[in-house]
């Protein structure tokens, strides 16, 4: 802390020197090596360059984490001959603070991979982990072991986390316990907890961190994910039933999200790019919720560089794609990155809030929620502590209503999250700036390379069941990630009378798979069919019932010059059991459901027509379907020819074998979408085995199925794979908007208790 004060004086000076154009000396690399690790320089050996030590996982640089090159050519702090720089094995905080039990082995210090075993004295019982291992991030595995006796108190003994001391040892309603950390550890989380009437302690168990302790991506995604999810779903519309009628109420309210990224010299360029990618990922993920937040996004050093202004959201709606490209186009080079003024960031956010309040009025502003997310190391060198500004923000949002005592609490309207990034993080300055109830608001990250994946995980957990079509975007080419990219993908295998047929299907609800009717020869029974979906509960699923569209009849026009007629080529397969919904198995969105309206962000009472206009609005609509060769799944890109383009596309159906009619509309009814050919775009063509698969489009991170692969004019590829169309080859796909009554009659059927029905739109 004292250190950052010195720095502030120094950086203010160097900003001045810079303007004066003073000549400066270079630093040298003599005596800078680190035993067991290496270092890198942010600006070679020039003034202002930061030397950052790096050690292997489980080690940390000692005694310094970083050194700064000063104008007179010396490093600060200077290397000392009697304390050579080296990589030290990470330590975990002392676990022997446990009360009423023994810790073995007893040691002065505990290092990475050291194991400990915990036992309670007789008469005491244990909660938590009885065995813990010291992890490379400086934390113990598992949870705090607590030995307690039933005293009849209202709350359970909250325990003493490793490295901490606790005062307060009675646990009745209103009793308070306070924590502090021993030695050179510092406390993260709630330092004070109060026993509540419901038997729960307020806040969250604190933890003691060393300067080398950090949070793993998994820990961050769990903690930040659950906290932000709460904010995002408070504005989600809720359904309730009144007199047997389902009513949906949309909530009032606006969500404002302010994001700031530190680009001062103390943060490496790579961190900035990683943070930029992570923000893009975060706002994309947030967009899969029904709520559409307003964004303020800034980068900062001595100055603030506004990338996205929240005020723009009040004139015209900013598209997600515009925000993303603004982020992408932001360049850090050429910007003055000396020093950091964190206070001015908070001041800028405060000012934005004040302007919004003026514009929308006091009453409407009451319905505004604010989430501030900052990526910084906290080494603010200018502008002083942001704490007073944070207090003003609180005052503005809380509207002077005290959080305690009779008045309505407005604490839920403001959250400030801080992600500590960088080689050296100023925890003591940053932690007090976090605001918000519920889960953790302070995260300490060793590297933020995984932050993108961290954010990808945050809202993709099992309890988010309502979000059809939600999937993961990143593709590390592993089979597992493909599963998460297409979590709705299913394979349908029919084995009957010695023949075997494979089709693709799509999970449309936990118990139903949608595929093509022609995948099932006449006489096929549910026991002949298996569905493969890898939901972690056994890949092969048994089938309960097969529903074929009642109008499907392949022979219907055999006498009219259409040997095989594929109109209404749709089937639904009911599984014996619900699929376990997770990030690897989740339904796709289908037309005319409430969930799809939410995914498309249609607010209020939406209609099927609106959805169709949104999804199939252009005369050429880019769509995708999947193909599988062996275990490899690939995406085929095609363009549905609609409107004026349709006639030319479908006329090639007359060239298919078995067609002798001259009226193309006998073959291709209005229920089909047409793709294929090489103009204006070269489409992929369907192969044997692609049938029944979803023809889909991604709409801001949600996948919506608009059709399913039915038939094609030529068999160009029997083995599957990514094959391009020739000039005249065409594929025809059943347009799901045309078979809604069939889908609704089964999936939306609420006169049964076998499965949860999907909510279809009234019209
Ligand atoms: C370089 O400057 C710093 C202050 O900016 C001073 O503390 C230090 O002693 C100087 N070192 C040398 C070698 O002059
Ligand atoms: C704990 O770790 C240190 C460092 O690796 C090792 O020297 C020591 O033997 C370990 N102690 C036990 C009990 O395993
Ligand atoms: C929404 O806002 C309107 C007017 O601003 C108000 O009349 C209504 O009660 C609000 N509804 C809810 C659910 O808060």
PDB file of C-alpha atoms and ligand atoms in Angstrom, residues 89 105 107 111-112 114, ligand 2:
ATOM      1  CA  UNK A  89       7.450 -22.938  -3.614  1.00  0.00           C
ATOM      2  CA  UNK A 105       1.019 -33.663  10.395  1.00  0.00           C
ATOM      3  CA  UNK A 107       4.100 -28.364  10.558  1.00  0.00           C
ATOM      4  CA  UNK A 111       3.697 -26.243   0.869  1.00  0.00           C
ATOM      5  CA  UNK A 112       2.165 -27.295  -2.443  1.00  0.00           C
ATOM      6  CA  UNK A 114       1.474 -31.288   1.363  1.00  0.00           C
TER       7      UNK A 114
HETATM    8  C1  LIG B   2       5.743 -30.716   2.369  1.00  0.00           C
HETATM    9  O1  LIG B   2       6.321 -30.152   1.208  1.00  0.00           O
HETATM   10  C2  LIG B   2       7.717 -29.903   1.317  1.00  0.00           C
HETATM   11  C3  LIG B   2       8.142 -29.226   0.049  1.00  0.00           C
HETATM   12  O2  LIG B   2       7.811 -29.985  -1.073  1.00  0.00           O
HETATM   13  C4  LIG B   2       8.469 -31.195   1.525  1.00  0.00           C
HETATM   14  O3  LIG B   2       9.835 -30.933   1.665  1.00  0.00           O
HETATM   15  C5  LIG B   2       7.927 -31.875   2.776  1.00  0.00           C
HETATM   16  O4  LIG B   2       8.543 -33.112   2.942  1.00  0.00           O
HETATM   17  C6  LIG B   2       6.407 -32.025   2.659  1.00  0.00           C
HETATM   18  N1  LIG B   2       5.905 -32.546   3.907  1.00  0.00           N
HETATM   19  C7  LIG B   2       5.208 -33.680   3.958  1.00  0.00           C
HETATM   20  C8  LIG B   2       4.806 -34.126   5.303  1.00  0.00           C
HETATM   21  O5  LIG B   2       4.921 -34.296   2.955  1.00  0.00           O
END
